[in-house]
Amino acid sequence: MCGAVRTAMVPRMSTAPDPARVHSAPVAFDPAFARALPVFAPGSVWLVGAGPGDPGLLTLQAAWGLSQADVVFFDALVNDAVLNFAAPAAELAFVGKRAGCPSPKQSEINARLIDAARAGKRVLRLKGGDPYVFGRGAEEAQGLVAAGVPFRVAPGVTAGVGGLAAAGIPVTHRDVNQSVTFLTAHDASGGLSARLDWAALSAGSPVLVVYMGFRLMRVIAEKLMEAGRPASEPAAIVAQATTPRQKVVRTTLGRLAAGEDAGGLEPPVLVVVGGVVALAPVLGVGGYAAPSDEAGG
């Protein structure tokens, strides 16, 4: 969804809020509790993780920061409901990236964060999941350091852990795996990354969690099988994790390579490969009423 549409869905006043406001946001913080939270100083930037989708998984520090921010720069994967934690007078600015939609360059986003902070605003950069997990948060932090702008990182629940848990898939289980690998298969251009060592991934990690792999899941599965992973290995596709639109498709690596099970799914999508997927039928009853399909037969 392009920025103009997102902005229209969450209209906000563009005027500067009262710097003295404290509890004007939808979530009111007890004053004694609020004193234990970090001060959001004017002229600073918070890099905040919005979690995997469900606004209930937002951290207290993230909700507090949203309630105090003068301007919120948010990404495409941020749930609209999370934006409602922002103060009514906060300015909301969409800076997300979506295939087929115009999107700002990273250097432009960095410049906007710096300019807003230098204007004396409390600037909150809101990212899906965790800002430092495939979210370019570290690049933005480097830009802030170079510009001498003070910043804080508020970690969030990353989709590769929280999103899979909501699908009944634990990333680790003592009887299944002692390690897990998180990866994104595409490079900065959106194509398959040439920097991935498929042989090492195939042989070295019993569980693989692929972020942003929707368009490339067939070639990812092919690469893993070429490197030695069996076609019968359990795999799953988790779409729209932790939201009412969550859908879980349990399948195999071979069926992923054949492109047989992705129909009707919409990003954001996680792909997980490994024995922990077999636990989903038992553990998938734990909290998220989302449709689940067993692929193939």
PDB file of C-alpha atoms in Angstrom:
ATOM      1  CA  MET A   1       0.000   0.000   0.000  1.00  0.00           C
ATOM      2  CA  CYS A   2       1.456   3.307  -1.030  1.00  0.00           C
ATOM      3  CA  GLY A   3       2.106   6.214   1.292  1.00  0.00           C
ATOM      4  CA  ALA A   4      -0.757   8.439   0.143  1.00  0.00           C
ATOM      5  CA  VAL A   5      -3.233   5.706   0.983  1.00  0.00           C
ATOM      6  CA  ARG A   6      -1.690   4.971   4.364  1.00  0.00           C
ATOM      7  CA  THR A   7      -1.671   8.650   5.273  1.00  0.00           C
ATOM      8  CA  ALA A   8      -5.317   8.988   4.295  1.00  0.00           C
ATOM      9  CA  MET A   9      -6.243   6.097   6.553  1.00  0.00           C
ATOM     10  CA  VAL A  10      -4.702   7.659   9.644  1.00  0.00           C
ATOM     11  CA  PRO A  11      -5.347  11.414   9.413  1.00  0.00           C
ATOM     12  CA  ARG A  12      -3.634  13.562  12.007  1.00  0.00           C
ATOM     13  CA  MET A  13      -3.247  17.226  12.750  1.00  0.00           C
ATOM     14  CA  SER A  14      -0.060  18.647  11.267  1.00  0.00           C
ATOM     15  CA  THR A  15       0.297  21.403  13.857  1.00  0.00           C
ATOM     16  CA  ALA A  16       2.982  21.117  16.500  1.00  0.00           C
ATOM     17  CA  PRO A  17       1.728  19.628  19.783  1.00  0.00           C
ATOM     18  CA  ASP A  18       2.047  21.260  23.163  1.00  0.00           C
ATOM     19  CA  PRO A  19       5.552  20.385  24.438  1.00  0.00           C
ATOM     20  CA  ALA A  20       4.160  20.121  27.965  1.00  0.00           C
ATOM     21  CA  ARG A  21       1.574  17.446  27.199  1.00  0.00           C
ATOM     22  CA  VAL A  22       2.026  14.149  28.990  1.00  0.00           C
ATOM     23  CA  HIS A  23      -1.125  12.030  28.945  1.00  0.00           C
ATOM     24  CA  SER A  24      -3.038  13.124  25.859  1.00  0.00           C
ATOM     25  CA  ALA A  25      -2.590   9.853  23.959  1.00  0.00           C
ATOM     26  CA  PRO A  26      -5.193   7.038  23.927  1.00  0.00           C
ATOM     27  CA  VAL A  27      -3.178   5.106  26.530  1.00  0.00           C
ATOM     28  CA  ALA A  28      -2.840   6.957  29.827  1.00  0.00           C
ATOM     29  CA  PHE A  29       0.205   6.182  31.944  1.00  0.00           C
ATOM     30  CA  ASP A  30       0.073   6.364  35.713  1.00  0.00           C
ATOM     31  CA  PRO A  31       2.291   9.317  36.716  1.00  0.00           C
ATOM     32  CA  ALA A  32       4.349   7.212  39.121  1.00  0.00           C
ATOM     33  CA  PHE A  33       4.934   4.600  36.430  1.00  0.00           C
ATOM     34  CA  ALA A  34       5.685   7.239  33.802  1.00  0.00           C
ATOM     35  CA  ARG A  35       8.473   8.627  35.971  1.00  0.00           C
ATOM     36  CA  ALA A  36      10.248   5.276  35.643  1.00  0.00           C
ATOM     37  CA  LEU A  37      10.193   5.504  31.837  1.00  0.00           C
ATOM     38  CA  PRO A  38      12.862   7.282  29.775  1.00  0.00           C
ATOM     39  CA  VAL A  39      12.526  10.994  29.129  1.00  0.00           C
ATOM     40  CA  PHE A  40      11.794  11.707  25.471  1.00  0.00           C
ATOM     41  CA  ALA A  41      13.773  14.906  25.078  1.00  0.00           C
ATOM     42  CA  PRO A  42      13.060  17.456  22.339  1.00  0.00           C
ATOM     43  CA  GLY A  43      15.705  17.266  19.639  1.00  0.00           C
ATOM     44  CA  SER A  44      16.168  13.513  19.974  1.00  0.00           C
ATOM     45  CA  VAL A  45      15.145  10.466  17.953  1.00  0.00           C
ATOM     46  CA  TRP A  46      13.737   7.160  19.158  1.00  0.00           C
ATOM     47  CA  LEU A  47      14.114   4.116  16.894  1.00  0.00           C
ATOM     48  CA  VAL A  48      11.157   1.994  17.956  1.00  0.00           C
ATOM     49  CA  GLY A  49      10.059  -1.537  17.114  1.00  0.00           C
ATOM     50  CA  ALA A  50       6.313  -1.907  16.534  1.00  0.00           C
ATOM     51  CA  GLY A  51       6.310  -5.693  16.852  1.00  0.00           C
ATOM     52  CA  PRO A  52       4.968  -8.222  14.353  1.00  0.00           C
ATOM     53  CA  GLY A  53       1.485  -6.746  13.892  1.00  0.00           C
ATOM     54  CA  ASP A  54      -0.776  -7.184  16.905  1.00  0.00           C
ATOM     55  CA  PRO A  55      -0.844  -3.824  18.738  1.00  0.00           C
ATOM     56  CA  GLY A  56      -1.072  -5.770  21.997  1.00  0.00           C
ATOM     57  CA  LEU A  57       2.536  -6.857  21.452  1.00  0.00           C
ATOM     58  CA  LEU A  58       3.788  -3.279  21.496  1.00  0.00           C
ATOM     59  CA  THR A  59       6.225  -2.730  24.366  1.00  0.00           C
ATOM     60  CA  LEU A  60       5.442  -0.259  27.136  1.00  0.00           C
ATOM     61  CA  GLN A  61       8.420   1.855  26.111  1.00  0.00           C
ATOM     62  CA  ALA A  62       7.159   1.952  22.520  1.00  0.00           C
ATOM     63  CA  ALA A  63       3.668   3.007  23.618  1.00  0.00           C
ATOM     64  CA  TRP A  64       5.166   5.654  25.885  1.00  0.00           C
ATOM     65  CA  GLY A  65       7.347   7.006  23.112  1.00  0.00           C
ATOM     66  CA  LEU A  66       4.377   7.209  20.755  1.00  0.00           C
ATOM     67  CA  SER A  67       2.397   9.125  23.364  1.00  0.00           C
ATOM     68  CA  GLN A  68       5.181  11.702  23.646  1.00  0.00           C
ATOM     69  CA  ALA A  69       6.372  12.068  20.038  1.00  0.00           C
ATOM     70  CA  ASP A  70       5.828  15.236  18.024  1.00  0.00           C
ATOM     71  CA  VAL A  71       6.357  13.437  14.721  1.00  0.00           C
ATOM     72  CA  VAL A  72       6.228   9.730  13.841  1.00  0.00           C
ATOM     73  CA  PHE A  73       7.946   8.412  10.717  1.00  0.00           C
ATOM     74  CA  PHE A  74       6.457   4.967  10.101  1.00  0.00           C
ATOM     75  CA  ASP A  75       7.062   2.026   7.785  1.00  0.00           C
ATOM     76  CA  ALA A  76       4.759   0.029   5.523  1.00  0.00           C
ATOM     77  CA  LEU A  77       4.631  -2.965   7.871  1.00  0.00           C
ATOM     78  CA  VAL A  78       3.333  -0.974  10.845  1.00  0.00           C
ATOM     79  CA  ASN A  79      -0.246  -1.866  11.802  1.00  0.00           C
ATOM     80  CA  ASP A  80      -2.569   1.152  11.575  1.00  0.00           C
ATOM     81  CA  ALA A  81      -3.862   0.296  15.063  1.00  0.00           C
ATOM     82  CA  VAL A  82      -0.382   0.912  16.470  1.00  0.00           C
ATOM     83  CA  LEU A  83      -0.445   4.455  15.092  1.00  0.00           C
ATOM     84  CA  ASN A  84      -3.463   5.163  17.255  1.00  0.00           C
ATOM     85  CA  PHE A  85      -1.140   5.128  20.269  1.00  0.00           C
ATOM     86  CA  ALA A  86       0.320   8.399  19.004  1.00  0.00           C
ATOM     87  CA  ALA A  87      -0.893  11.639  20.544  1.00  0.00           C
ATOM     88  CA  PRO A  88      -3.780  13.269  18.624  1.00  0.00           C
ATOM     89  CA  ALA A  89      -1.601  16.244  17.667  1.00  0.00           C
ATOM     90  CA  ALA A  90       1.349  14.155  16.484  1.00  0.00           C
ATOM     91  CA  GLU A  91       2.321  14.424  12.837  1.00  0.00           C
ATOM     92  CA  LEU A  92       2.391  11.052  11.060  1.00  0.00           C
ATOM     93  CA  ALA A  93       4.708  10.661   8.083  1.00  0.00           C
ATOM     94  CA  PHE A  94       4.765   7.512   5.946  1.00  0.00           C
ATOM     95  CA  VAL A  95       8.265   6.579   4.765  1.00  0.00           C
ATOM     96  CA  GLY A  96       7.696   2.912   3.971  1.00  0.00           C
ATOM     97  CA  LYS A  97       8.805   0.831   1.041  1.00  0.00           C
ATOM     98  CA  ARG A  98       6.404  -1.314  -0.985  1.00  0.00           C
ATOM     99  CA  ALA A  99       6.970  -3.061  -4.303  1.00  0.00           C
ATOM    100  CA  GLY A 100       5.432  -1.034  -7.111  1.00  0.00           C
ATOM    101  CA  CYS A 101       5.042   2.099  -5.004  1.00  0.00           C
ATOM    102  CA  PRO A 102       7.225   5.206  -4.957  1.00  0.00           C
ATOM    103  CA  SER A 103       9.445   5.100  -1.895  1.00  0.00           C
ATOM    104  CA  PRO A 104      12.041   7.384  -0.348  1.00  0.00           C
ATOM    105  CA  LYS A 105      15.718   6.534  -0.433  1.00  0.00           C
ATOM    106  CA  GLN A 106      17.350   5.616   2.855  1.00  0.00           C
ATOM    107  CA  SER A 107      19.469   8.760   2.703  1.00  0.00           C
ATOM    108  CA  GLU A 108      16.288  10.844   2.419  1.00  0.00           C
ATOM    109  CA  ILE A 109      14.762   9.169   5.472  1.00  0.00           C
ATOM    110  CA  ASN A 110      17.949   9.764   7.450  1.00  0.00           C
ATOM    111  CA  ALA A 111      17.905  13.440   6.461  1.00  0.00           C
ATOM    112  CA  ARG A 112      14.274  13.864   7.515  1.00  0.00           C
ATOM    113  CA  LEU A 113      14.973  12.353  10.933  1.00  0.00           C
ATOM    114  CA  ILE A 114      17.946  14.655  11.433  1.00  0.00           C
ATOM    115  CA  ASP A 115      16.118  17.765  10.221  1.00  0.00           C
ATOM    116  CA  ALA A 116      13.127  17.116  12.481  1.00  0.00           C
ATOM    117  CA  ALA A 117      15.356  16.560  15.507  1.00  0.00           C
ATOM    118  CA  ARG A 118      17.357  19.716  14.784  1.00  0.00           C
ATOM    119  CA  ALA A 119      14.044  21.592  14.663  1.00  0.00           C
ATOM    120  CA  GLY A 120      13.581  20.654  18.314  1.00  0.00           C
ATOM    121  CA  LYS A 121      11.006  17.924  17.803  1.00  0.00           C
ATOM    122  CA  ARG A 122      10.696  14.612  19.581  1.00  0.00           C
ATOM    123  CA  VAL A 123      11.100  12.285  16.620  1.00  0.00           C
ATOM    124  CA  LEU A 124       9.950   8.673  16.666  1.00  0.00           C
ATOM    125  CA  ARG A 125      10.997   6.299  13.893  1.00  0.00           C
ATOM    126  CA  LEU A 126       8.541   3.391  13.959  1.00  0.00           C
ATOM    127  CA  LYS A 127       9.511   0.114  12.315  1.00  0.00           C
ATOM    128  CA  GLY A 128       7.782  -3.235  12.070  1.00  0.00           C
ATOM    129  CA  GLY A 129       9.213  -5.920  14.331  1.00  0.00           C
ATOM    130  CA  ASP A 130      12.553  -4.892  15.820  1.00  0.00           C
ATOM    131  CA  PRO A 131      14.466  -1.953  14.327  1.00  0.00           C
ATOM    132  CA  TYR A 132      17.759  -3.833  14.255  1.00  0.00           C
ATOM    133  CA  VAL A 133      16.467  -7.060  12.645  1.00  0.00           C
ATOM    134  CA  PHE A 134      16.469  -6.599   8.854  1.00  0.00           C
ATOM    135  CA  GLY A 135      14.954  -3.164   9.378  1.00  0.00           C
ATOM    136  CA  ARG A 136      17.777  -0.754   8.458  1.00  0.00           C
ATOM    137  CA  GLY A 137      17.603   0.641  11.967  1.00  0.00           C
ATOM    138  CA  ALA A 138      21.352   0.413  12.392  1.00  0.00           C
ATOM    139  CA  GLU A 139      21.867   2.438   9.204  1.00  0.00           C
ATOM    140  CA  GLU A 140      19.631   5.162  10.582  1.00  0.00           C
ATOM    141  CA  ALA A 141      21.415   5.037  13.932  1.00  0.00           C
ATOM    142  CA  GLN A 142      24.751   5.489  12.145  1.00  0.00           C
ATOM    143  CA  GLY A 143      23.361   8.545  10.387  1.00  0.00           C
ATOM    144  CA  LEU A 144      22.191  10.021  13.680  1.00  0.00           C
ATOM    145  CA  VAL A 145      25.576   9.413  15.302  1.00  0.00           C
ATOM    146  CA  ALA A 146      27.355  11.085  12.392  1.00  0.00           C
ATOM    147  CA  ALA A 147      25.021  14.081  12.672  1.00  0.00           C
ATOM    148  CA  GLY A 148      25.435  14.345  16.441  1.00  0.00           C
ATOM    149  CA  VAL A 149      21.728  13.717  17.096  1.00  0.00           C
ATOM    150  CA  PRO A 150      20.963  11.894  20.376  1.00  0.00           C
ATOM    151  CA  PHE A 151      18.902   8.742  19.961  1.00  0.00           C
ATOM    152  CA  ARG A 152      17.481   5.751  21.825  1.00  0.00           C
ATOM    153  CA  VAL A 153      16.591   2.283  20.557  1.00  0.00           C
ATOM    154  CA  ALA A 154      13.391   0.671  21.846  1.00  0.00           C
ATOM    155  CA  PRO A 155      13.578  -2.998  20.800  1.00  0.00           C
ATOM    156  CA  GLY A 156      10.446  -4.731  19.534  1.00  0.00           C
ATOM    157  CA  VAL A 157       9.186  -8.286  19.161  1.00  0.00           C
ATOM    158  CA  THR A 158      10.643  -9.517  15.897  1.00  0.00           C
ATOM    159  CA  ALA A 159       8.301 -11.376  13.558  1.00  0.00           C
ATOM    160  CA  GLY A 160      10.671 -14.307  13.207  1.00  0.00           C
ATOM    161  CA  VAL A 161      10.094 -15.140  16.869  1.00  0.00           C
ATOM    162  CA  GLY A 162       6.735 -13.623  17.848  1.00  0.00           C
ATOM    163  CA  GLY A 163       5.053 -14.171  14.500  1.00  0.00           C
ATOM    164  CA  LEU A 164       6.015 -17.827  14.398  1.00  0.00           C
ATOM    165  CA  ALA A 165       4.967 -18.323  18.021  1.00  0.00           C
ATOM    166  CA  ALA A 166       1.516 -17.022  17.095  1.00  0.00           C
ATOM    167  CA  ALA A 167       1.420 -19.679  14.383  1.00  0.00           C
ATOM    168  CA  GLY A 168       2.255 -22.424  16.871  1.00  0.00           C
ATOM    169  CA  ILE A 169       5.835 -22.732  15.629  1.00  0.00           C
ATOM    170  CA  PRO A 170       8.548 -22.279  18.282  1.00  0.00           C
ATOM    171  CA  VAL A 171      11.887 -21.282  16.791  1.00  0.00           C
ATOM    172  CA  THR A 172      13.619 -23.633  19.229  1.00  0.00           C
ATOM    173  CA  HIS A 173      12.665 -26.855  20.972  1.00  0.00           C
ATOM    174  CA  ARG A 174      15.052 -28.906  23.060  1.00  0.00           C
ATOM    175  CA  ASP A 175      14.157 -32.124  21.237  1.00  0.00           C
ATOM    176  CA  VAL A 176      14.438 -30.606  17.768  1.00  0.00           C
ATOM    177  CA  ASN A 177      17.151 -27.955  17.454  1.00  0.00           C
ATOM    178  CA  GLN A 178      19.888 -26.195  19.371  1.00  0.00           C
ATOM    179  CA  SER A 179      20.334 -23.430  16.814  1.00  0.00           C
ATOM    180  CA  VAL A 180      18.294 -21.309  14.441  1.00  0.00           C
ATOM    181  CA  THR A 181      19.276 -19.016  11.565  1.00  0.00           C
ATOM    182  CA  PHE A 182      17.419 -15.856  10.568  1.00  0.00           C
ATOM    183  CA  LEU A 183      17.990 -14.590   7.057  1.00  0.00           C
ATOM    184  CA  THR A 184      16.666 -12.328   4.374  1.00  0.00           C
ATOM    185  CA  ALA A 185      17.285 -13.720   0.941  1.00  0.00           C
ATOM    186  CA  HIS A 186      17.187 -10.514  -1.080  1.00  0.00           C
ATOM    187  CA  ASP A 187      19.767  -7.805  -1.455  1.00  0.00           C
ATOM    188  CA  ALA A 188      19.310  -4.034  -1.607  1.00  0.00           C
ATOM    189  CA  SER A 189      18.028  -4.275  -5.193  1.00  0.00           C
ATOM    190  CA  GLY A 190      15.339  -6.802  -4.265  1.00  0.00           C
ATOM    191  CA  GLY A 191      17.022  -9.683  -6.088  1.00  0.00           C
ATOM    192  CA  LEU A 192      18.417 -12.874  -4.603  1.00  0.00           C
ATOM    193  CA  SER A 193      21.451 -12.106  -2.473  1.00  0.00           C
ATOM    194  CA  ALA A 194      24.739 -13.428  -3.813  1.00  0.00           C
ATOM    195  CA  ARG A 195      26.261 -13.227  -0.330  1.00  0.00           C
ATOM    196  CA  LEU A 196      24.385 -16.210   1.109  1.00  0.00           C
ATOM    197  CA  ASP A 197      26.301 -19.468   1.482  1.00  0.00           C
ATOM    198  CA  TRP A 198      23.584 -22.009   0.701  1.00  0.00           C
ATOM    199  CA  ALA A 199      25.801 -24.992   1.491  1.00  0.00           C
ATOM    200  CA  ALA A 200      26.553 -23.598   4.943  1.00  0.00           C
ATOM    201  CA  LEU A 201      22.897 -22.754   5.546  1.00  0.00           C
ATOM    202  CA  SER A 202      21.795 -26.197   4.465  1.00  0.00           C
ATOM    203  CA  ALA A 203      24.333 -28.103   6.535  1.00  0.00           C
ATOM    204  CA  GLY A 204      24.750 -25.804   9.498  1.00  0.00           C
ATOM    205  CA  SER A 205      21.311 -24.852  10.766  1.00  0.00           C
ATOM    206  CA  PRO A 206      18.428 -27.227  11.532  1.00  0.00           C
ATOM    207  CA  VAL A 207      15.881 -24.374  11.457  1.00  0.00           C
ATOM    208  CA  LEU A 208      15.852 -21.505   8.965  1.00  0.00           C
ATOM    209  CA  VAL A 209      13.571 -18.480   9.257  1.00  0.00           C
ATOM    210  CA  VAL A 210      13.349 -16.339   6.124  1.00  0.00           C
ATOM    211  CA  TYR A 211      12.161 -12.747   6.330  1.00  0.00           C
ATOM    212  CA  MET A 212      10.701 -10.959   3.302  1.00  0.00           C
ATOM    213  CA  GLY A 213      10.972 -14.110   1.222  1.00  0.00           C
ATOM    214  CA  PHE A 214       7.539 -14.145  -0.418  1.00  0.00           C
ATOM    215  CA  ARG A 215       8.646 -13.393  -3.983  1.00  0.00           C
ATOM    216  CA  LEU A 216      11.736 -15.591  -3.723  1.00  0.00           C
ATOM    217  CA  MET A 217      10.455 -18.588  -1.767  1.00  0.00           C
ATOM    218  CA  ARG A 218      10.606 -20.940  -4.762  1.00  0.00           C
ATOM    219  CA  VAL A 219      14.237 -20.173  -5.560  1.00  0.00           C
ATOM    220  CA  ILE A 220      15.134 -20.248  -1.848  1.00  0.00           C
ATOM    221  CA  ALA A 221      13.684 -23.755  -1.554  1.00  0.00           C
ATOM    222  CA  GLU A 222      15.475 -24.826  -4.743  1.00  0.00           C
ATOM    223  CA  LYS A 223      18.807 -23.503  -3.459  1.00  0.00           C
ATOM    224  CA  LEU A 224      18.401 -25.340  -0.155  1.00  0.00           C
ATOM    225  CA  MET A 225      17.550 -28.634  -1.854  1.00  0.00           C
ATOM    226  CA  GLU A 226      20.453 -28.256  -4.279  1.00  0.00           C
ATOM    227  CA  ALA A 227      22.656 -27.837  -1.202  1.00  0.00           C
ATOM    228  CA  GLY A 228      21.344 -31.028   0.391  1.00  0.00           C
ATOM    229  CA  ARG A 229      18.132 -30.321   2.319  1.00  0.00           C
ATOM    230  CA  PRO A 230      15.511 -33.039   1.653  1.00  0.00           C
ATOM    231  CA  ALA A 231      12.383 -32.191  -0.325  1.00  0.00           C
ATOM    232  CA  SER A 232      10.318 -33.849   2.419  1.00  0.00           C
ATOM    233  CA  GLU A 233      11.551 -31.478   5.140  1.00  0.00           C
ATOM    234  CA  PRO A 234       8.700 -29.697   6.969  1.00  0.00           C
ATOM    235  CA  ALA A 235       8.198 -26.059   6.044  1.00  0.00           C
ATOM    236  CA  ALA A 236       5.585 -23.401   6.667  1.00  0.00           C
ATOM    237  CA  ILE A 237       4.457 -20.087   5.254  1.00  0.00           C
ATOM    238  CA  VAL A 238       3.072 -17.612   7.791  1.00  0.00           C
ATOM    239  CA  ALA A 239       1.302 -14.586   6.343  1.00  0.00           C
ATOM    240  CA  GLN A 240       0.057 -11.494   8.207  1.00  0.00           C
ATOM    241  CA  ALA A 241       1.341 -12.943  11.502  1.00  0.00           C
ATOM    242  CA  THR A 242      -0.416 -12.000  14.777  1.00  0.00           C
ATOM    243  CA  THR A 243      -3.227 -10.166  12.968  1.00  0.00           C
ATOM    244  CA  PRO A 244      -6.843 -11.233  12.319  1.00  0.00           C
ATOM    245  CA  ARG A 245      -5.732 -11.998   8.739  1.00  0.00           C
ATOM    246  CA  GLN A 246      -3.037 -14.437   9.842  1.00  0.00           C
ATOM    247  CA  LYS A 247      -2.805 -17.528   7.682  1.00  0.00           C
ATOM    248  CA  VAL A 248      -0.507 -20.494   8.210  1.00  0.00           C
ATOM    249  CA  VAL A 249       0.259 -23.023   5.490  1.00  0.00           C
ATOM    250  CA  ARG A 250       2.167 -26.130   6.575  1.00  0.00           C
ATOM    251  CA  THR A 251       3.947 -27.715   3.661  1.00  0.00           C
ATOM    252  CA  THR A 252       7.311 -29.203   2.641  1.00  0.00           C
ATOM    253  CA  LEU A 253      10.456 -27.809   1.117  1.00  0.00           C
ATOM    254  CA  GLY A 254       9.726 -29.638  -2.133  1.00  0.00           C
ATOM    255  CA  ARG A 255       6.264 -28.132  -2.434  1.00  0.00           C
ATOM    256  CA  LEU A 256       7.692 -24.679  -1.758  1.00  0.00           C
ATOM    257  CA  ALA A 257      10.120 -25.183  -4.634  1.00  0.00           C
ATOM    258  CA  ALA A 258       7.216 -26.177  -6.874  1.00  0.00           C
ATOM    259  CA  GLY A 259       5.335 -23.011  -5.949  1.00  0.00           C
ATOM    260  CA  GLU A 260       2.228 -24.957  -5.027  1.00  0.00           C
ATOM    261  CA  ASP A 261       1.125 -23.413  -1.744  1.00  0.00           C
ATOM    262  CA  ALA A 262       1.465 -19.629  -1.906  1.00  0.00           C
ATOM    263  CA  GLY A 263      -1.823 -18.888  -3.652  1.00  0.00           C
ATOM    264  CA  GLY A 264      -4.035 -16.359  -1.892  1.00  0.00           C
ATOM    265  CA  LEU A 265      -1.333 -15.261   0.541  1.00  0.00           C
ATOM    266  CA  GLU A 266      -0.342 -11.638   0.961  1.00  0.00           C
ATOM    267  CA  PRO A 267       2.835 -10.215   2.518  1.00  0.00           C
ATOM    268  CA  PRO A 268       4.286  -9.731   4.989  1.00  0.00           C
ATOM    269  CA  VAL A 269       5.239 -13.381   4.887  1.00  0.00           C
ATOM    270  CA  LEU A 270       7.658 -15.506   6.887  1.00  0.00           C
ATOM    271  CA  VAL A 271       8.989 -18.819   5.617  1.00  0.00           C
ATOM    272  CA  VAL A 272      10.311 -21.355   8.113  1.00  0.00           C
ATOM    273  CA  VAL A 273      12.062 -24.616   7.309  1.00  0.00           C
ATOM    274  CA  GLY A 274      12.816 -27.313   9.866  1.00  0.00           C
ATOM    275  CA  GLY A 275      11.452 -29.850  12.291  1.00  0.00           C
ATOM    276  CA  VAL A 276       9.838 -27.277  14.587  1.00  0.00           C
ATOM    277  CA  VAL A 277       7.088 -26.853  11.971  1.00  0.00           C
ATOM    278  CA  ALA A 278       5.778 -30.300  12.943  1.00  0.00           C
ATOM    279  CA  LEU A 279       4.807 -28.880  16.349  1.00  0.00           C
ATOM    280  CA  ALA A 280       2.296 -26.440  14.835  1.00  0.00           C
ATOM    281  CA  PRO A 281      -0.751 -28.762  14.918  1.00  0.00           C
ATOM    282  CA  VAL A 282      -0.308 -29.175  18.679  1.00  0.00           C
ATOM    283  CA  LEU A 283       0.885 -25.699  19.657  1.00  0.00           C
ATOM    284  CA  GLY A 284      -1.152 -23.680  17.155  1.00  0.00           C
ATOM    285  CA  VAL A 285      -4.108 -23.574  19.555  1.00  0.00           C
ATOM    286  CA  GLY A 286      -2.305 -21.073  21.779  1.00  0.00           C
ATOM    287  CA  GLY A 287      -3.949 -17.709  21.399  1.00  0.00           C
ATOM    288  CA  TYR A 288      -4.412 -16.618  17.788  1.00  0.00           C
ATOM    289  CA  ALA A 289      -7.617 -17.724  16.082  1.00  0.00           C
ATOM    290  CA  ALA A 290      -6.288 -17.763  12.555  1.00  0.00           C
ATOM    291  CA  PRO A 291      -7.008 -20.121   9.646  1.00  0.00           C
ATOM    292  CA  SER A 292      -4.427 -22.817   9.076  1.00  0.00           C
ATOM    293  CA  ASP A 293      -4.054 -25.101   6.074  1.00  0.00           C
ATOM    294  CA  GLU A 294      -2.245 -28.382   5.608  1.00  0.00           C
ATOM    295  CA  ALA A 295      -0.796 -28.263   2.113  1.00  0.00           C
ATOM    296  CA  GLY A 296      -0.783 -31.203  -0.227  1.00  0.00           C
ATOM    297  CA  GLY A 297      -1.500 -34.750   0.626  1.00  0.00           C
TER     298      GLY A 297
END
